[in-house]
């Protein structure tokens, strides 16, 4: 059996941090971030199959769940919460669940991650099924809440994925599509909100963005289904229509007010031109 090593907990390669200047600290942190990006580049072949399964599940009316604790849980909730305004999808399509519930988004509730059976209870509130896919996020790959949740999913025939930063992690053993990005020790020993958190966020960006593109929520490179929730987004929408329709800002604003969304305007314009 391959040995499990907690690389994320190993001693930092940098010493006497309190004696360094701000310039030295910034350059040191950046150096580690660059190394993390390189590590992610080496596992993209593991990211692609997971995304393809996510796309397949969502095309067949399934849902994507992220589960995690602490920083990892917050990143999952963040990615899920940004899908509705960015792509105009239902908030029930991508769901982020964090150990300890919503209160854990702002406050540290560290003990909540130790309950191996709680995640399945949380997932069950959403009636999780074999149509869905559940992705566990944990820098260490050992978080009981996440490992237990993925294990229970597999027992119930639900496809699982995982994102971790330790090789041969326990979480990977209960994941159908494990991703292990070995970023090495953190700049501040054990502070996995840094490099580990960075690559986790980047992978989540890849998952949600590639999936939404494949589901048809992007035209060219524009967010045609975004919710026009504020003046900035309305202005962006007008700019998209001006470019796509080769029209004036006033006309674009009128069309947007009439039809309510970029997609509706484009579809109406296409119909009228045929």
PDB file of C-alpha atoms in Angstrom:
ATOM      1  CA  UNK A   1       0.000   0.000   0.000  1.00  0.00           C
ATOM      2  CA  UNK A   2       1.370   3.419  -0.979  1.00  0.00           C
ATOM      3  CA  UNK A   3       2.314   5.587   1.977  1.00  0.00           C
ATOM      4  CA  UNK A   4       0.220   8.640   2.762  1.00  0.00           C
ATOM      5  CA  UNK A   5       2.341  11.710   3.490  1.00  0.00           C
ATOM      6  CA  UNK A   6       0.912  14.951   4.913  1.00  0.00           C
ATOM      7  CA  UNK A   7       2.940  17.280   2.715  1.00  0.00           C
ATOM      8  CA  UNK A   8       0.555  20.153   3.442  1.00  0.00           C
ATOM      9  CA  UNK A   9       1.617  19.969   7.095  1.00  0.00           C
ATOM     10  CA  UNK A  10       5.352  19.786   6.488  1.00  0.00           C
ATOM     11  CA  UNK A  11       7.659  22.544   7.695  1.00  0.00           C
ATOM     12  CA  UNK A  12       7.926  25.604   5.444  1.00  0.00           C
ATOM     13  CA  UNK A  13      10.962  25.950   3.201  1.00  0.00           C
ATOM     14  CA  UNK A  14      11.286  29.544   4.449  1.00  0.00           C
ATOM     15  CA  UNK A  15      12.815  30.421   7.813  1.00  0.00           C
ATOM     16  CA  UNK A  16      12.670  33.359  10.250  1.00  0.00           C
ATOM     17  CA  UNK A  17       9.702  34.975   8.537  1.00  0.00           C
ATOM     18  CA  UNK A  18       9.310  37.596  11.269  1.00  0.00           C
ATOM     19  CA  UNK A  19      12.767  38.922  10.418  1.00  0.00           C
ATOM     20  CA  UNK A  20      12.023  39.483   6.732  1.00  0.00           C
ATOM     21  CA  UNK A  21      11.066  42.765   5.112  1.00  0.00           C
ATOM     22  CA  UNK A  22       7.696  43.233   3.430  1.00  0.00           C
ATOM     23  CA  UNK A  23       9.443  43.045   0.055  1.00  0.00           C
ATOM     24  CA  UNK A  24      11.051  39.730   0.986  1.00  0.00           C
ATOM     25  CA  UNK A  25       7.756  38.350   2.260  1.00  0.00           C
ATOM     26  CA  UNK A  26       5.877  39.332  -0.895  1.00  0.00           C
ATOM     27  CA  UNK A  27       8.487  37.842  -3.213  1.00  0.00           C
ATOM     28  CA  UNK A  28       8.660  34.655  -1.153  1.00  0.00           C
ATOM     29  CA  UNK A  29       4.891  34.178  -1.194  1.00  0.00           C
ATOM     30  CA  UNK A  30       4.805  34.860  -4.935  1.00  0.00           C
ATOM     31  CA  UNK A  31       7.555  32.310  -5.524  1.00  0.00           C
ATOM     32  CA  UNK A  32       5.470  29.667  -3.773  1.00  0.00           C
ATOM     33  CA  UNK A  33       2.337  30.653  -5.690  1.00  0.00           C
ATOM     34  CA  UNK A  34       4.178  30.210  -8.991  1.00  0.00           C
ATOM     35  CA  UNK A  35       5.285  26.734  -7.937  1.00  0.00           C
ATOM     36  CA  UNK A  36       1.668  25.876  -7.109  1.00  0.00           C
ATOM     37  CA  UNK A  37       0.528  26.905 -10.589  1.00  0.00           C
ATOM     38  CA  UNK A  38       3.180  24.647 -12.102  1.00  0.00           C
ATOM     39  CA  UNK A  39       1.950  21.759  -9.966  1.00  0.00           C
ATOM     40  CA  UNK A  40      -1.602  22.305 -11.197  1.00  0.00           C
ATOM     41  CA  UNK A  41      -0.385  22.295 -14.797  1.00  0.00           C
ATOM     42  CA  UNK A  42       0.917  18.794 -14.242  1.00  0.00           C
ATOM     43  CA  UNK A  43      -2.467  17.313 -13.318  1.00  0.00           C
ATOM     44  CA  UNK A  44      -4.784  18.847 -15.909  1.00  0.00           C
ATOM     45  CA  UNK A  45      -5.268  15.391 -17.398  1.00  0.00           C
ATOM     46  CA  UNK A  46      -7.030  14.501 -14.122  1.00  0.00           C
ATOM     47  CA  UNK A  47      -9.204  17.603 -14.184  1.00  0.00           C
ATOM     48  CA  UNK A  48     -10.631  17.030 -17.672  1.00  0.00           C
ATOM     49  CA  UNK A  49     -12.367  13.669 -17.011  1.00  0.00           C
ATOM     50  CA  UNK A  50     -14.022  15.041 -13.879  1.00  0.00           C
ATOM     51  CA  UNK A  51     -15.387  18.038 -15.762  1.00  0.00           C
ATOM     52  CA  UNK A  52     -16.731  15.808 -18.546  1.00  0.00           C
ATOM     53  CA  UNK A  53     -18.695  13.795 -15.986  1.00  0.00           C
ATOM     54  CA  UNK A  54     -20.032  16.973 -14.379  1.00  0.00           C
ATOM     55  CA  UNK A  55     -21.237  18.173 -17.785  1.00  0.00           C
ATOM     56  CA  UNK A  56     -22.893  14.842 -18.497  1.00  0.00           C
ATOM     57  CA  UNK A  57     -24.683  14.823 -15.146  1.00  0.00           C
ATOM     58  CA  UNK A  58     -25.969  18.383 -15.500  1.00  0.00           C
ATOM     59  CA  UNK A  59     -27.107  17.796 -19.083  1.00  0.00           C
ATOM     60  CA  UNK A  60     -29.179  14.912 -17.745  1.00  0.00           C
ATOM     61  CA  UNK A  61     -30.871  17.043 -15.083  1.00  0.00           C
ATOM     62  CA  UNK A  62     -28.455  16.136 -12.327  1.00  0.00           C
ATOM     63  CA  UNK A  63     -26.784  18.558  -9.943  1.00  0.00           C
ATOM     64  CA  UNK A  64     -23.256  19.345  -8.841  1.00  0.00           C
ATOM     65  CA  UNK A  65     -22.492  19.372  -5.128  1.00  0.00           C
ATOM     66  CA  UNK A  66     -19.317  20.677  -3.495  1.00  0.00           C
ATOM     67  CA  UNK A  67     -18.614  19.519   0.055  1.00  0.00           C
ATOM     68  CA  UNK A  68     -15.869  20.811   2.329  1.00  0.00           C
ATOM     69  CA  UNK A  69     -14.894  22.310   5.668  1.00  0.00           C
ATOM     70  CA  UNK A  70     -13.111  25.515   6.611  1.00  0.00           C
ATOM     71  CA  UNK A  71     -11.341  27.260   3.721  1.00  0.00           C
ATOM     72  CA  UNK A  72     -12.094  24.415   1.316  1.00  0.00           C
ATOM     73  CA  UNK A  73     -15.790  24.514   2.164  1.00  0.00           C
ATOM     74  CA  UNK A  74     -15.913  28.280   1.720  1.00  0.00           C
ATOM     75  CA  UNK A  75     -14.311  27.990  -1.712  1.00  0.00           C
ATOM     76  CA  UNK A  76     -16.933  25.457  -2.777  1.00  0.00           C
ATOM     77  CA  UNK A  77     -19.788  27.642  -1.544  1.00  0.00           C
ATOM     78  CA  UNK A  78     -18.227  30.648  -3.307  1.00  0.00           C
ATOM     79  CA  UNK A  79     -17.988  28.883  -6.662  1.00  0.00           C
ATOM     80  CA  UNK A  80     -21.538  27.556  -6.377  1.00  0.00           C
ATOM     81  CA  UNK A  81     -22.990  30.921  -5.336  1.00  0.00           C
ATOM     82  CA  UNK A  82     -21.438  32.691  -8.322  1.00  0.00           C
ATOM     83  CA  UNK A  83     -23.023  30.407 -10.928  1.00  0.00           C
ATOM     84  CA  UNK A  84     -26.577  31.875 -10.820  1.00  0.00           C
ATOM     85  CA  UNK A  85     -25.611  35.547 -11.335  1.00  0.00           C
ATOM     86  CA  UNK A  86     -22.857  34.756 -13.844  1.00  0.00           C
ATOM     87  CA  UNK A  87     -24.675  32.195 -15.956  1.00  0.00           C
ATOM     88  CA  UNK A  88     -28.346  32.719 -15.119  1.00  0.00           C
ATOM     89  CA  UNK A  89     -28.777  29.159 -13.830  1.00  0.00           C
ATOM     90  CA  UNK A  90     -30.926  28.027 -10.922  1.00  0.00           C
ATOM     91  CA  UNK A  91     -29.270  28.131  -7.478  1.00  0.00           C
ATOM     92  CA  UNK A  92     -30.290  24.480  -7.206  1.00  0.00           C
ATOM     93  CA  UNK A  93     -27.960  23.423 -10.041  1.00  0.00           C
ATOM     94  CA  UNK A  94     -24.607  23.884  -8.281  1.00  0.00           C
ATOM     95  CA  UNK A  95     -24.756  23.599  -4.503  1.00  0.00           C
ATOM     96  CA  UNK A  96     -21.992  24.235  -1.991  1.00  0.00           C
ATOM     97  CA  UNK A  97     -22.211  22.585   1.423  1.00  0.00           C
ATOM     98  CA  UNK A  98     -19.837  23.515   4.243  1.00  0.00           C
ATOM     99  CA  UNK A  99     -19.381  21.683   7.543  1.00  0.00           C
ATOM    100  CA  UNK A 100     -21.112  23.697  10.235  1.00  0.00           C
ATOM    101  CA  UNK A 101     -23.590  25.309   7.852  1.00  0.00           C
ATOM    102  CA  UNK A 102     -23.760  28.898   6.672  1.00  0.00           C
ATOM    103  CA  UNK A 103     -22.481  30.212  10.010  1.00  0.00           C
ATOM    104  CA  UNK A 104     -19.139  28.576   9.155  1.00  0.00           C
ATOM    105  CA  UNK A 105     -18.750  30.901   6.171  1.00  0.00           C
ATOM    106  CA  UNK A 106     -17.884  33.793   8.492  1.00  0.00           C
ATOM    107  CA  UNK A 107     -16.867  32.052  11.694  1.00  0.00           C
ATOM    108  CA  UNK A 108     -14.401  29.300  12.452  1.00  0.00           C
ATOM    109  CA  UNK A 109     -16.324  26.195  13.510  1.00  0.00           C
ATOM    110  CA  UNK A 110     -13.419  23.788  13.279  1.00  0.00           C
ATOM    111  CA  UNK A 111     -14.937  20.937  15.308  1.00  0.00           C
ATOM    112  CA  UNK A 112     -17.749  20.573  12.770  1.00  0.00           C
ATOM    113  CA  UNK A 113     -15.401  18.872  10.323  1.00  0.00           C
ATOM    114  CA  UNK A 114     -14.773  15.933  12.664  1.00  0.00           C
ATOM    115  CA  UNK A 115     -18.235  14.339  12.323  1.00  0.00           C
ATOM    116  CA  UNK A 116     -17.877  11.568   9.753  1.00  0.00           C
ATOM    117  CA  UNK A 117     -21.635  11.061   9.352  1.00  0.00           C
ATOM    118  CA  UNK A 118     -22.875  14.670   9.227  1.00  0.00           C
ATOM    119  CA  UNK A 119     -22.128  15.296   5.552  1.00  0.00           C
ATOM    120  CA  UNK A 120     -24.502  12.586   4.382  1.00  0.00           C
ATOM    121  CA  UNK A 121     -27.205  14.099   6.581  1.00  0.00           C
ATOM    122  CA  UNK A 122     -26.551  17.488   4.981  1.00  0.00           C
ATOM    123  CA  UNK A 123     -26.637  16.029   1.473  1.00  0.00           C
ATOM    124  CA  UNK A 124     -29.821  14.121   2.236  1.00  0.00           C
ATOM    125  CA  UNK A 125     -31.631  17.403   2.894  1.00  0.00           C
ATOM    126  CA  UNK A 126     -31.235  18.041  -0.839  1.00  0.00           C
ATOM    127  CA  UNK A 127     -32.382  14.538  -1.769  1.00  0.00           C
ATOM    128  CA  UNK A 128     -29.036  13.792  -3.413  1.00  0.00           C
ATOM    129  CA  UNK A 129     -29.335  10.948  -5.923  1.00  0.00           C
ATOM    130  CA  UNK A 130     -27.474   8.905  -8.523  1.00  0.00           C
ATOM    131  CA  UNK A 131     -28.289  11.611 -11.077  1.00  0.00           C
ATOM    132  CA  UNK A 132     -25.977  13.979  -9.204  1.00  0.00           C
ATOM    133  CA  UNK A 133     -22.210  14.252  -8.705  1.00  0.00           C
ATOM    134  CA  UNK A 134     -20.512  15.183  -5.427  1.00  0.00           C
ATOM    135  CA  UNK A 135     -17.025  16.709  -5.296  1.00  0.00           C
ATOM    136  CA  UNK A 136     -15.132  16.777  -2.013  1.00  0.00           C
ATOM    137  CA  UNK A 137     -12.609  19.549  -1.353  1.00  0.00           C
ATOM    138  CA  UNK A 138      -9.973  19.224   1.373  1.00  0.00           C
ATOM    139  CA  UNK A 139      -6.350  20.358   1.265  1.00  0.00           C
ATOM    140  CA  UNK A 140      -5.241  17.566   3.591  1.00  0.00           C
ATOM    141  CA  UNK A 141      -7.472  14.938   2.024  1.00  0.00           C
ATOM    142  CA  UNK A 142      -8.260  13.627   5.506  1.00  0.00           C
ATOM    143  CA  UNK A 143     -11.174  15.767   6.710  1.00  0.00           C
ATOM    144  CA  UNK A 144     -13.669  13.302   8.304  1.00  0.00           C
ATOM    145  CA  UNK A 145     -16.706  15.332   7.189  1.00  0.00           C
ATOM    146  CA  UNK A 146     -15.622  15.129   3.546  1.00  0.00           C
ATOM    147  CA  UNK A 147     -14.193  11.606   3.563  1.00  0.00           C
ATOM    148  CA  UNK A 148     -17.333  10.317   5.265  1.00  0.00           C
ATOM    149  CA  UNK A 149     -19.561  12.169   2.826  1.00  0.00           C
ATOM    150  CA  UNK A 150     -17.821  10.781  -0.255  1.00  0.00           C
ATOM    151  CA  UNK A 151     -17.793   7.277   1.232  1.00  0.00           C
ATOM    152  CA  UNK A 152     -21.535   7.433   1.888  1.00  0.00           C
ATOM    153  CA  UNK A 153     -22.104   8.716  -1.643  1.00  0.00           C
ATOM    154  CA  UNK A 154     -20.234   5.765  -3.126  1.00  0.00           C
ATOM    155  CA  UNK A 155     -22.241   3.363  -0.966  1.00  0.00           C
ATOM    156  CA  UNK A 156     -25.361   4.863  -2.491  1.00  0.00           C
ATOM    157  CA  UNK A 157     -24.131   4.706  -6.082  1.00  0.00           C
ATOM    158  CA  UNK A 158     -23.447   8.433  -6.409  1.00  0.00           C
ATOM    159  CA  UNK A 159     -20.463   9.514  -8.529  1.00  0.00           C
ATOM    160  CA  UNK A 160     -17.733  11.307  -6.580  1.00  0.00           C
ATOM    161  CA  UNK A 161     -14.778  13.558  -7.323  1.00  0.00           C
ATOM    162  CA  UNK A 162     -12.187  15.139  -5.053  1.00  0.00           C
ATOM    163  CA  UNK A 163      -9.596  17.915  -4.887  1.00  0.00           C
ATOM    164  CA  UNK A 164      -6.710  17.607  -2.451  1.00  0.00           C
ATOM    165  CA  UNK A 165      -3.037  18.552  -2.105  1.00  0.00           C
ATOM    166  CA  UNK A 166      -1.597  15.409  -0.542  1.00  0.00           C
ATOM    167  CA  UNK A 167      -0.651  12.252  -2.457  1.00  0.00           C
ATOM    168  CA  UNK A 168      -2.561   9.023  -1.792  1.00  0.00           C
ATOM    169  CA  UNK A 169      -4.949  10.857   0.502  1.00  0.00           C
ATOM    170  CA  UNK A 170      -7.782   8.951   2.229  1.00  0.00           C
ATOM    171  CA  UNK A 171     -10.256  11.196   0.381  1.00  0.00           C
ATOM    172  CA  UNK A 172      -8.884  10.006  -2.953  1.00  0.00           C
ATOM    173  CA  UNK A 173      -9.668   6.419  -1.984  1.00  0.00           C
ATOM    174  CA  UNK A 174     -13.397   7.199  -1.905  1.00  0.00           C
ATOM    175  CA  UNK A 175     -13.371   9.321  -5.061  1.00  0.00           C
ATOM    176  CA  UNK A 176     -14.142   8.089  -8.578  1.00  0.00           C
ATOM    177  CA  UNK A 177     -12.278  11.065 -10.039  1.00  0.00           C
ATOM    178  CA  UNK A 178      -9.538  12.128  -7.622  1.00  0.00           C
ATOM    179  CA  UNK A 179      -7.373  15.182  -8.285  1.00  0.00           C
ATOM    180  CA  UNK A 180      -4.195  15.517  -6.224  1.00  0.00           C
ATOM    181  CA  UNK A 181      -2.194  18.715  -6.734  1.00  0.00           C
ATOM    182  CA  UNK A 182       1.043  18.409  -4.775  1.00  0.00           C
ATOM    183  CA  UNK A 183       1.911  22.032  -4.058  1.00  0.00           C
ATOM    184  CA  UNK A 184       4.423  21.264  -1.292  1.00  0.00           C
ATOM    185  CA  UNK A 185       4.744  22.887   2.145  1.00  0.00           C
ATOM    186  CA  UNK A 186       3.037  26.242   2.650  1.00  0.00           C
ATOM    187  CA  UNK A 187       4.934  29.518   3.096  1.00  0.00           C
ATOM    188  CA  UNK A 188       3.544  29.636   6.621  1.00  0.00           C
ATOM    189  CA  UNK A 189       3.704  26.061   7.882  1.00  0.00           C
ATOM    190  CA  UNK A 190       0.305  24.369   7.664  1.00  0.00           C
ATOM    191  CA  UNK A 191      -1.562  27.448   6.367  1.00  0.00           C
ATOM    192  CA  UNK A 192      -3.347  25.629   3.572  1.00  0.00           C
ATOM    193  CA  UNK A 193      -5.537  28.632   2.796  1.00  0.00           C
ATOM    194  CA  UNK A 194      -2.508  29.805   0.786  1.00  0.00           C
ATOM    195  CA  UNK A 195      -1.106  27.611  -2.021  1.00  0.00           C
ATOM    196  CA  UNK A 196      -3.542  24.768  -1.471  1.00  0.00           C
ATOM    197  CA  UNK A 197      -6.474  27.175  -1.397  1.00  0.00           C
ATOM    198  CA  UNK A 198      -5.213  28.887  -4.541  1.00  0.00           C
ATOM    199  CA  UNK A 199      -5.093  25.721  -6.651  1.00  0.00           C
ATOM    200  CA  UNK A 200      -8.427  24.551  -5.265  1.00  0.00           C
ATOM    201  CA  UNK A 201     -10.011  27.834  -6.383  1.00  0.00           C
ATOM    202  CA  UNK A 202      -8.399  27.543  -9.813  1.00  0.00           C
ATOM    203  CA  UNK A 203      -9.737  24.016 -10.293  1.00  0.00           C
ATOM    204  CA  UNK A 204     -13.215  25.111  -9.220  1.00  0.00           C
ATOM    205  CA  UNK A 205     -12.972  27.929 -11.769  1.00  0.00           C
ATOM    206  CA  UNK A 206     -12.179  25.340 -14.435  1.00  0.00           C
ATOM    207  CA  UNK A 207     -15.022  23.037 -13.401  1.00  0.00           C
ATOM    208  CA  UNK A 208     -17.799  25.630 -13.286  1.00  0.00           C
ATOM    209  CA  UNK A 209     -16.610  27.716 -16.243  1.00  0.00           C
ATOM    210  CA  UNK A 210     -15.989  24.829 -18.641  1.00  0.00           C
ATOM    211  CA  UNK A 211     -19.262  23.215 -17.596  1.00  0.00           C
ATOM    212  CA  UNK A 212     -21.340  26.347 -18.122  1.00  0.00           C
ATOM    213  CA  UNK A 213     -19.731  26.973 -21.499  1.00  0.00           C
ATOM    214  CA  UNK A 214     -20.548  23.418 -22.567  1.00  0.00           C
ATOM    215  CA  UNK A 215     -24.122  23.867 -21.310  1.00  0.00           C
ATOM    216  CA  UNK A 216     -24.529  26.830 -23.659  1.00  0.00           C
ATOM    217  CA  UNK A 217     -24.438  29.792 -21.282  1.00  0.00           C
ATOM    218  CA  UNK A 218     -21.676  31.589 -23.194  1.00  0.00           C
ATOM    219  CA  UNK A 219     -21.850  33.046 -26.712  1.00  0.00           C
ATOM    220  CA  UNK A 220     -18.427  33.710 -28.206  1.00  0.00           C
ATOM    221  CA  UNK A 221     -16.797  34.720 -24.952  1.00  0.00           C
ATOM    222  CA  UNK A 222     -19.685  36.681 -23.448  1.00  0.00           C
ATOM    223  CA  UNK A 223     -21.991  35.890 -20.496  1.00  0.00           C
ATOM    224  CA  UNK A 224     -25.292  36.100 -22.374  1.00  0.00           C
ATOM    225  CA  UNK A 225     -27.312  34.654 -19.478  1.00  0.00           C
ATOM    226  CA  UNK A 226     -25.889  36.758 -16.644  1.00  0.00           C
ATOM    227  CA  UNK A 227     -28.365  38.376 -14.287  1.00  0.00           C
ATOM    228  CA  UNK A 228     -28.531  42.148 -14.744  1.00  0.00           C
ATOM    229  CA  UNK A 229     -28.469  42.812 -11.018  1.00  0.00           C
ATOM    230  CA  UNK A 230     -26.689  46.174 -10.943  1.00  0.00           C
ATOM    231  CA  UNK A 231     -25.676  49.117 -13.110  1.00  0.00           C
ATOM    232  CA  UNK A 232     -22.237  47.663 -13.873  1.00  0.00           C
ATOM    233  CA  UNK A 233     -23.758  44.487 -15.297  1.00  0.00           C
ATOM    234  CA  UNK A 234     -26.417  46.404 -17.202  1.00  0.00           C
ATOM    235  CA  UNK A 235     -23.701  48.535 -18.772  1.00  0.00           C
ATOM    236  CA  UNK A 236     -21.746  45.406 -19.675  1.00  0.00           C
ATOM    237  CA  UNK A 237     -24.874  43.928 -21.264  1.00  0.00           C
ATOM    238  CA  UNK A 238     -25.404  47.059 -23.334  1.00  0.00           C
ATOM    239  CA  UNK A 239     -21.783  46.869 -24.496  1.00  0.00           C
ATOM    240  CA  UNK A 240     -22.232  43.255 -25.573  1.00  0.00           C
ATOM    241  CA  UNK A 241     -25.336  44.109 -27.590  1.00  0.00           C
ATOM    242  CA  UNK A 242     -23.701  47.128 -29.201  1.00  0.00           C
ATOM    243  CA  UNK A 243     -20.891  44.917 -30.419  1.00  0.00           C
ATOM    244  CA  UNK A 244     -23.005  41.904 -31.401  1.00  0.00           C
ATOM    245  CA  UNK A 245     -25.760  43.846 -33.164  1.00  0.00           C
ATOM    246  CA  UNK A 246     -23.619  46.745 -34.370  1.00  0.00           C
ATOM    247  CA  UNK A 247     -26.128  49.184 -32.976  1.00  0.00           C
ATOM    248  CA  UNK A 248     -26.129  52.272 -30.742  1.00  0.00           C
ATOM    249  CA  UNK A 249     -26.103  52.288 -26.954  1.00  0.00           C
ATOM    250  CA  UNK A 250     -29.571  53.867 -26.864  1.00  0.00           C
ATOM    251  CA  UNK A 251     -30.990  51.142 -29.100  1.00  0.00           C
ATOM    252  CA  UNK A 252     -29.262  48.437 -27.076  1.00  0.00           C
ATOM    253  CA  UNK A 253     -30.725  49.833 -23.856  1.00  0.00           C
ATOM    254  CA  UNK A 254     -34.200  49.870 -25.395  1.00  0.00           C
ATOM    255  CA  UNK A 255     -33.890  46.262 -26.562  1.00  0.00           C
ATOM    256  CA  UNK A 256     -32.592  45.150 -23.186  1.00  0.00           C
ATOM    257  CA  UNK A 257     -35.443  46.880 -21.375  1.00  0.00           C
ATOM    258  CA  UNK A 258     -37.951  45.267 -23.725  1.00  0.00           C
ATOM    259  CA  UNK A 259     -36.629  41.696 -23.665  1.00  0.00           C
ATOM    260  CA  UNK A 260     -35.005  41.526 -20.232  1.00  0.00           C
ATOM    261  CA  UNK A 261     -31.840  39.616 -21.056  1.00  0.00           C
ATOM    262  CA  UNK A 262     -28.971  39.521 -23.536  1.00  0.00           C
ATOM    263  CA  UNK A 263     -29.983  36.081 -24.801  1.00  0.00           C
ATOM    264  CA  UNK A 264     -33.587  37.147 -25.395  1.00  0.00           C
ATOM    265  CA  UNK A 265     -32.459  40.215 -27.330  1.00  0.00           C
ATOM    266  CA  UNK A 266     -30.124  38.164 -29.525  1.00  0.00           C
ATOM    267  CA  UNK A 267     -32.773  35.506 -30.154  1.00  0.00           C
ATOM    268  CA  UNK A 268     -35.378  38.128 -31.037  1.00  0.00           C
ATOM    269  CA  UNK A 269     -32.962  39.928 -33.364  1.00  0.00           C
ATOM    270  CA  UNK A 270     -32.097  36.636 -35.069  1.00  0.00           C
ATOM    271  CA  UNK A 271     -35.786  35.823 -35.593  1.00  0.00           C
ATOM    272  CA  UNK A 272     -36.555  39.264 -36.991  1.00  0.00           C
ATOM    273  CA  UNK A 273     -33.650  39.078 -39.436  1.00  0.00           C
ATOM    274  CA  UNK A 274     -34.720  35.737 -40.913  1.00  0.00           C
TER     275      UNK A 274
END
